[in-house]
Coordinates of C-alpha atoms and ligand atoms in Angstrom, one line a residue:
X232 CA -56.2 -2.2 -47.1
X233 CA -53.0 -0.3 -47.7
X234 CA -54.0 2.2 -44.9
X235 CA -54.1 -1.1 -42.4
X236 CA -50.9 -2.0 -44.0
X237 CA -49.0 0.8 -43.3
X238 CA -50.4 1.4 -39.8
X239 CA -49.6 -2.2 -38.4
X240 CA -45.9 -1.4 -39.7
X241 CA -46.2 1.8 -37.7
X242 CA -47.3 0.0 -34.9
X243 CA -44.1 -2.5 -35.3
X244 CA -41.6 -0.8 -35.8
X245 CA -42.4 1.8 -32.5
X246 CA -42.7 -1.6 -30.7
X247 CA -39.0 -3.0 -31.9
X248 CA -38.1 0.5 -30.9
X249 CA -39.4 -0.4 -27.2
X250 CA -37.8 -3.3 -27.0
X251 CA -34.6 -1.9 -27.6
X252 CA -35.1 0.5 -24.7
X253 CA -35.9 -2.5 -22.8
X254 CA -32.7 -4.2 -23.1
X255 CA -30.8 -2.0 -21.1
X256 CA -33.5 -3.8 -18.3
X257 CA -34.8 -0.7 -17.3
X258 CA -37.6 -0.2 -19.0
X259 CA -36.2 2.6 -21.9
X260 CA -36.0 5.0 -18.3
X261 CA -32.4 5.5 -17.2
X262 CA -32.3 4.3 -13.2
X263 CA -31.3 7.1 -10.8
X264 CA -27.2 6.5 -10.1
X265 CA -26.0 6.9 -6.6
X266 CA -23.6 10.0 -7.0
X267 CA -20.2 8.9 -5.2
X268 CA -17.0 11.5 -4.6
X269 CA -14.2 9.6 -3.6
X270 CA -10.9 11.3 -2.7
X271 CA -7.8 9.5 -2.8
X272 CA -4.3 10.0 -1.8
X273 CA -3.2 9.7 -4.9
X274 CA -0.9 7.4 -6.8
X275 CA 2.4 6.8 -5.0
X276 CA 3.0 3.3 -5.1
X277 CA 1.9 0.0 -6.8
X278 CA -0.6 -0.5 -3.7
X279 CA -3.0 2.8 -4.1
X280 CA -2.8 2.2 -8.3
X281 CA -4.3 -1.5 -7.4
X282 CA -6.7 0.7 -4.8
X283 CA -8.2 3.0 -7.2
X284 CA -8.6 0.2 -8.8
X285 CA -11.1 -1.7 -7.0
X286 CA -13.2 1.4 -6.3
X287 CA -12.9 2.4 -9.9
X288 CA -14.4 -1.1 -10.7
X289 CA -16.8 -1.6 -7.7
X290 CA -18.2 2.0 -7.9
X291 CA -18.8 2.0 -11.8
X292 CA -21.9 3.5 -13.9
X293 CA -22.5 -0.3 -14.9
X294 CA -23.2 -0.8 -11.2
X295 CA -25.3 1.9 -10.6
X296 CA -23.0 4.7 -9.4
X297 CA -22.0 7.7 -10.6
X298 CA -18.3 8.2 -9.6
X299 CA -16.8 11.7 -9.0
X300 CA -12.8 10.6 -8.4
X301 CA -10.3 13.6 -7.2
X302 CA -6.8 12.9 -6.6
X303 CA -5.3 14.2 -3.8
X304 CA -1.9 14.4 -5.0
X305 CA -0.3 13.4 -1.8
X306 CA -1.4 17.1 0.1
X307 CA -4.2 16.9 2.7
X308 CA -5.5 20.5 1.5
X309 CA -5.7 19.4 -1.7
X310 CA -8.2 16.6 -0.2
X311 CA -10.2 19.1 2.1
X312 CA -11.0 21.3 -1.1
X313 CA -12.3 17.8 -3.2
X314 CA -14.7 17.2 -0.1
X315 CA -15.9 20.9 0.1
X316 CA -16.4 20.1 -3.7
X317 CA -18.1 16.6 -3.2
X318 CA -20.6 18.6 -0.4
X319 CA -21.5 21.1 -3.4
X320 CA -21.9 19.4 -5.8
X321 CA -24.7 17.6 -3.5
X322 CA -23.4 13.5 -3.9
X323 CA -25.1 10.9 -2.0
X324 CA -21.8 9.4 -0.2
X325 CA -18.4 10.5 0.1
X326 CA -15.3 8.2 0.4
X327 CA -12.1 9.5 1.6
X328 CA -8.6 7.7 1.9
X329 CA -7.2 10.1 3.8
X330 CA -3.5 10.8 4.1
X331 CA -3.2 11.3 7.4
X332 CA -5.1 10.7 10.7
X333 CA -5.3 14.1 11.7
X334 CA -6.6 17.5 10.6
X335 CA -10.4 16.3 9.1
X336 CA -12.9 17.5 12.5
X337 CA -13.8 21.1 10.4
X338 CA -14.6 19.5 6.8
X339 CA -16.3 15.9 8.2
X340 CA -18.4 18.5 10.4
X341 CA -19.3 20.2 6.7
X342 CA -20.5 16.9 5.2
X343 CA -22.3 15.9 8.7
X344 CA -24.5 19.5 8.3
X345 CA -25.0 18.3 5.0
X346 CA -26.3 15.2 5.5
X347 CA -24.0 13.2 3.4
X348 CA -22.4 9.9 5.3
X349 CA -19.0 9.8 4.9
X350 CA -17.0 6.5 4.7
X351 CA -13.2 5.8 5.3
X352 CA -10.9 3.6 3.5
X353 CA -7.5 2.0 4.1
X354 CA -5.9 4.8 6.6
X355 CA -7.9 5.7 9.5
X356 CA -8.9 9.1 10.9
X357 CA -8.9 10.7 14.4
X358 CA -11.7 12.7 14.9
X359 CA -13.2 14.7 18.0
X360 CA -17.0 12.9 17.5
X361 CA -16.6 9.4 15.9
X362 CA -20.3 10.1 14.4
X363 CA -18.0 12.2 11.7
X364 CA -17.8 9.4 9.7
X365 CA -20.5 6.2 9.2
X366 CA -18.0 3.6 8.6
X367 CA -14.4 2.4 8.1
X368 CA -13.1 -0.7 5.7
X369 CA -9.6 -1.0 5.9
X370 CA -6.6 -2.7 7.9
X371 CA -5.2 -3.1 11.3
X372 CA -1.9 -1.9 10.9
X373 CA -0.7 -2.5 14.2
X374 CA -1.6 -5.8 13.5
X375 CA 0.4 -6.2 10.5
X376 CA 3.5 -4.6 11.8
X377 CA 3.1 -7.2 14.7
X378 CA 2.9 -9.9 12.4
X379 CA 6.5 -8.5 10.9
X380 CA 8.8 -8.4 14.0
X381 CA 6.9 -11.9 15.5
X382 CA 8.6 -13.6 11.6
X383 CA 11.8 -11.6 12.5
X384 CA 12.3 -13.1 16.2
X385 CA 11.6 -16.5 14.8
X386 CA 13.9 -16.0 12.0
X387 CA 16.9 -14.8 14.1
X388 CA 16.5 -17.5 16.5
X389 CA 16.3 -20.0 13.4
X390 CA 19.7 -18.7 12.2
X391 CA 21.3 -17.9 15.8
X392 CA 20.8 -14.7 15.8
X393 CA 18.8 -13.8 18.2
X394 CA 21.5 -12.6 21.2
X395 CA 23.5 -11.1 18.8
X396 CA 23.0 -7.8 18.3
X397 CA 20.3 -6.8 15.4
X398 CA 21.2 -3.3 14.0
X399 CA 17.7 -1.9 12.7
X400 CA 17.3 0.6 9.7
X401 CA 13.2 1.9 9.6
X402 CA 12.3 3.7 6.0
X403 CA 9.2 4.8 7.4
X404 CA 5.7 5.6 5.4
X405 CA 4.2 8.9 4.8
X406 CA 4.4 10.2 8.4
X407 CA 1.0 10.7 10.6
X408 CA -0.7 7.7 7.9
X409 CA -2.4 5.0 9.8
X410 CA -0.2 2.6 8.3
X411 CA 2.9 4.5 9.1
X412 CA 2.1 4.9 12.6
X413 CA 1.1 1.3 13.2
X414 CA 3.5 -0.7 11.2
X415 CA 6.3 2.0 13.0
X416 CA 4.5 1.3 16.5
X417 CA 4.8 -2.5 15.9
X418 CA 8.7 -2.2 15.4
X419 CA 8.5 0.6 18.5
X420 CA 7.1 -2.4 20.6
X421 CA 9.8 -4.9 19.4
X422 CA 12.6 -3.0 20.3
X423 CA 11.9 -2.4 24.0
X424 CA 11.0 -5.8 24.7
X425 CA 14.8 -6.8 22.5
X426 CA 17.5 -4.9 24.2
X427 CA 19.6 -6.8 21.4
X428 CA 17.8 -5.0 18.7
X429 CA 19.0 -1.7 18.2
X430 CA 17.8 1.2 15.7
X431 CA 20.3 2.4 13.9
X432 CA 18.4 5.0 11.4
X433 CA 14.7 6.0 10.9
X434 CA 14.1 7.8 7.8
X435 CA 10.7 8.6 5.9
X436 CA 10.8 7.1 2.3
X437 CA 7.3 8.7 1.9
X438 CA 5.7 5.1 0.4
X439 CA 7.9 6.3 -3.2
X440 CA 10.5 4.3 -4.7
X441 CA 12.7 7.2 -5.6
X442 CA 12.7 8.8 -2.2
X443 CA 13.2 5.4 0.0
X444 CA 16.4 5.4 -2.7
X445 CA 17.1 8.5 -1.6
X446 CA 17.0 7.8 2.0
X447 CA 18.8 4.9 2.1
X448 CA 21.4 6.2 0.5
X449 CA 21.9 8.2 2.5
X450 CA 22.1 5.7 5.8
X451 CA 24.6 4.2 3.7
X452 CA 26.7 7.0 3.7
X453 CA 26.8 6.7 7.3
X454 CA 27.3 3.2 8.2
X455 CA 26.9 -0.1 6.7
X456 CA 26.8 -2.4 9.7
X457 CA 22.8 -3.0 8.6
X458 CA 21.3 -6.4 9.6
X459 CA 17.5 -5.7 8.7
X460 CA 15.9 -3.1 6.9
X461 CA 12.1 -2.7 8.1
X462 CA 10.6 -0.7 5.3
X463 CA 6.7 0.3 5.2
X464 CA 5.7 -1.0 2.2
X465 CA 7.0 -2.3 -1.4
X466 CA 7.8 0.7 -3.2
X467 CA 9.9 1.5 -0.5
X468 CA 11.6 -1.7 -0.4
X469 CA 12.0 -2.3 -4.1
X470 CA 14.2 1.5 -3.4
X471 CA 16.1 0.1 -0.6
X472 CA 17.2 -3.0 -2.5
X473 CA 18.5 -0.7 -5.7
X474 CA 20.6 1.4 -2.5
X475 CA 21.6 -1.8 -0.9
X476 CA 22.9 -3.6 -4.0
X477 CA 24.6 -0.4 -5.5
X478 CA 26.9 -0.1 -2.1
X479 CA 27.7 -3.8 -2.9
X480 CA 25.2 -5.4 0.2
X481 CA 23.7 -8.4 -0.6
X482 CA 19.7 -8.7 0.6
X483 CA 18.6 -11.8 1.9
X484 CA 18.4 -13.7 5.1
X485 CA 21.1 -16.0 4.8
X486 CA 24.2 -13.9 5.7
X487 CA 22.6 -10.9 3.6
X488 CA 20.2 -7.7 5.1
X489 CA 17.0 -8.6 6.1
X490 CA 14.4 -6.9 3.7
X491 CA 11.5 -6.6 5.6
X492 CA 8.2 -5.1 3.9
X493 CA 4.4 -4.9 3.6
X494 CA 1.4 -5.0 0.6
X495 CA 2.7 -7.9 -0.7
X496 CA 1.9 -6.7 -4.8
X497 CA 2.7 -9.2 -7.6
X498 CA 6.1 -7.2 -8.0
X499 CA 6.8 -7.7 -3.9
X500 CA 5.9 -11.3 -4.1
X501 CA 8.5 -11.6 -7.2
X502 CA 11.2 -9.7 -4.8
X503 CA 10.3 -12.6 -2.2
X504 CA 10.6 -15.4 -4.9
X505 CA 14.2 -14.0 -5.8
X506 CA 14.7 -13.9 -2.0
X507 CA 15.6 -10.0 -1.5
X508 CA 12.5 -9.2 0.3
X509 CA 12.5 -11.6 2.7
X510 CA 9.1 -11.3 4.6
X511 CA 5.9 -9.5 3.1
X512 CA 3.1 -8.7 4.6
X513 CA 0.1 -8.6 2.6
X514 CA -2.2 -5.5 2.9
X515 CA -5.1 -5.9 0.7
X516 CA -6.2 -2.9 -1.3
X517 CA -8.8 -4.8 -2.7
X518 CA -11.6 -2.5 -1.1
X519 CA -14.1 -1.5 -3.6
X520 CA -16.6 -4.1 -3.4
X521 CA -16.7 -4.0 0.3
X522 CA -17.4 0.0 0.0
X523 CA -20.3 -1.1 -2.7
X524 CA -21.3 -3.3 -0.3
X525 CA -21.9 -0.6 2.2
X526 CA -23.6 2.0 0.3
X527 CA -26.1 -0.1 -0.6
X528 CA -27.2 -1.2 2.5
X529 CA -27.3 2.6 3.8
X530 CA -28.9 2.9 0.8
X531 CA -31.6 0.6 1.7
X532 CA -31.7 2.0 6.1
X533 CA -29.9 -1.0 7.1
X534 CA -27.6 -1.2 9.9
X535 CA -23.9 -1.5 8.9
X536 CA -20.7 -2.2 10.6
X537 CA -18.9 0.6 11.9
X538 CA -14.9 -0.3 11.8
X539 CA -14.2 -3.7 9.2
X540 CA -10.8 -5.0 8.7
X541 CA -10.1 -6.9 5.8
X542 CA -8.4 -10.3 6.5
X543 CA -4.8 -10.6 5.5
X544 CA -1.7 -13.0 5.4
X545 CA 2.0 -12.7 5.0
X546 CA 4.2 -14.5 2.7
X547 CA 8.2 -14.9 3.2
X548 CA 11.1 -16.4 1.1
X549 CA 11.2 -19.9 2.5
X550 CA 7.1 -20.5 1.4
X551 CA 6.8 -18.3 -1.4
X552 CA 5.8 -19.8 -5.3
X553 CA 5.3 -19.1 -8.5
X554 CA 2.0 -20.4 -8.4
X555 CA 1.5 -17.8 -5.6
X556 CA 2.3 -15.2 -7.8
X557 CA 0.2 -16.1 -10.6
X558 CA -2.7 -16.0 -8.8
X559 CA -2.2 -13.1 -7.4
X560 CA -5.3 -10.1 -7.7
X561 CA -2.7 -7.1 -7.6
Ligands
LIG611 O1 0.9 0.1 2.2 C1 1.2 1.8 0.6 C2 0.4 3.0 0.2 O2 -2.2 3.1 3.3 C3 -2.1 0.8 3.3 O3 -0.3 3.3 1.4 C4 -1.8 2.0 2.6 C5 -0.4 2.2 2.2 C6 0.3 1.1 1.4 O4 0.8 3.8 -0.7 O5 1.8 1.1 -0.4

């Protein structure tokens, strides 16, 4: 009797130790992670932190992945060594934001030889043989710039403006980035077509705060006669504004400078709400999820869409809200 006893507790207590394994709903076995590199610029403004984000989030170990992040630090060599890294250390996908567009033919050739599929995000690259990389989620930056002088025409005219002349300042992005050369190419287009618009300095500001500071400084040692100020994105801007305001210009579109920028960040909207950026054009770095989406259905040999942009809006200083704000992702 005892003996039975003590072998049905035996028996339970290996079963309660079975269920716990259970729990975990895979059966007490761990399930095989997909093993992800992804290589980042790294973290120069409030846009990329919200990036890194959303792949940190999307690509977790809860979610089946196994996520190998490098930093690029802002130097493409530093991101050709991570993917040399990524290939040995054999992962299933690699992601790369890439800095700029060109340079990547040599390493994308090294993951291609080694079977891995390579996916871009946010900037784009230029490559010799487009089968270098499987896909690309990001935006149209072109686009987006377009969007940015079409609000500044109509604003002009709105304020009788538009045959006066517009004296331009450009704080460009980090130069040979997608979204540098698009947002700049949008501006590029605007001015030929306005021979009332005229650009009066183009400087990088790098996408940094500090050095868009910098920059604009030092335009302001120069001249003052500024009527807009197109920068690339809201670090940039919030630096422009600190430059602007310490030479004693006021930013806003009714008898101020013209902020113009891009991302559109909880901390750019709040700039628009006070009315010293006056347009913002939303980028979304909300990308992770759209990346997961990917890799699982090359995971499973389905087909998947080469080139996706994600959909985005603009908000200005007439339409803005708190309300906006508050909702706001990033
Ligand atoms: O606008 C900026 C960032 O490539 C779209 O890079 C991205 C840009 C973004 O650091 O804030």
């Amino acid at each position: 009797m005892k003996k039975t006893v003590s072998i049905m507790l035996a028996l339970l207590i290996l079963i309660s130790f079975q269920g716990c394994g259970s729990d975990s709903g895979t059966g007490g076995k761990k399930a095989k992670l997909i093993k992800v590199g992804f290589c980042q610029t790294g973290a120069e403004s409030v846009w990329r932190v919200a990036n890194t984000d959303s792949m940190r989030k999307a690509l977790s170990e809860k979610n089946g992945y196994e996520l190998i992040f490098d930093d690029g630090r802002q130097q493409q060599e530093n991101q050709i060594r991570a993917i040399r890294n990524f290939i040995q250390q054999k992962v299933d996908y690699i992601v790369l934001a890439p800095l700029v567009e060109t340079g990547w033919d040599s390493v994308l050739e090294e993951a291609s030889r080694a079977g891995i599929p390579v996916i871009i995000v946010d900037r784009m690259v230029k490559v010799s043989d487009k089968e270098l990389y499987t896909a690309y989620v990001g935006s149209n930056f072109l686009e987006e710039g377009q969007t940015a002088v079409r609000w500044l025409e109509a604003v002009l005219k709105r304020y009788g403006r538009d045959t006066k002349p517009v004296r331009i300042v450009n704080i460009q992005g980090t130069i040979g980035s997608s979204a540098q050369i698009g947002r700049s190419a949008a501006l590029d287009e605007a001015l030929r077509n306005h021979s009332n618009w005229e650009l009066v300095a183009r400087e990088s500001g790098d996408f940094i705060k500090p050095k868009a500071y910098e920059v604009m400084c030092d335009i302001l040692a120069k001249t003052r006669d500024i009527d807009v100020v197109y920068c690339e994105n809201d670090s940039e801007a919030f630096g422009a504004i600190k430059a602007l305001e310490e030479a004693g210009l006021k930013c806003g579109v009714n008898g101020g400078v013209i902020v113009i920028s891009f991302d559109a960040t909880t901390e750019g909207l709040a700039e628009c709400l006070s009315g010293r950026i006056s347009l913002d054009v939303e980028c979304n770095p909300l990308q992770g999820p759209y990346v997961a989406d990917i890799i699982q259905k090359l995971s499973r040999k389905e087909r998947v869409d080469r080139i996706s942009y994600l959909e985005e809006t603009w908000f200005d200083c007439f339409t803005i809200t708190k309300e906006i704000i508050e909702r706001r992702a990033y």
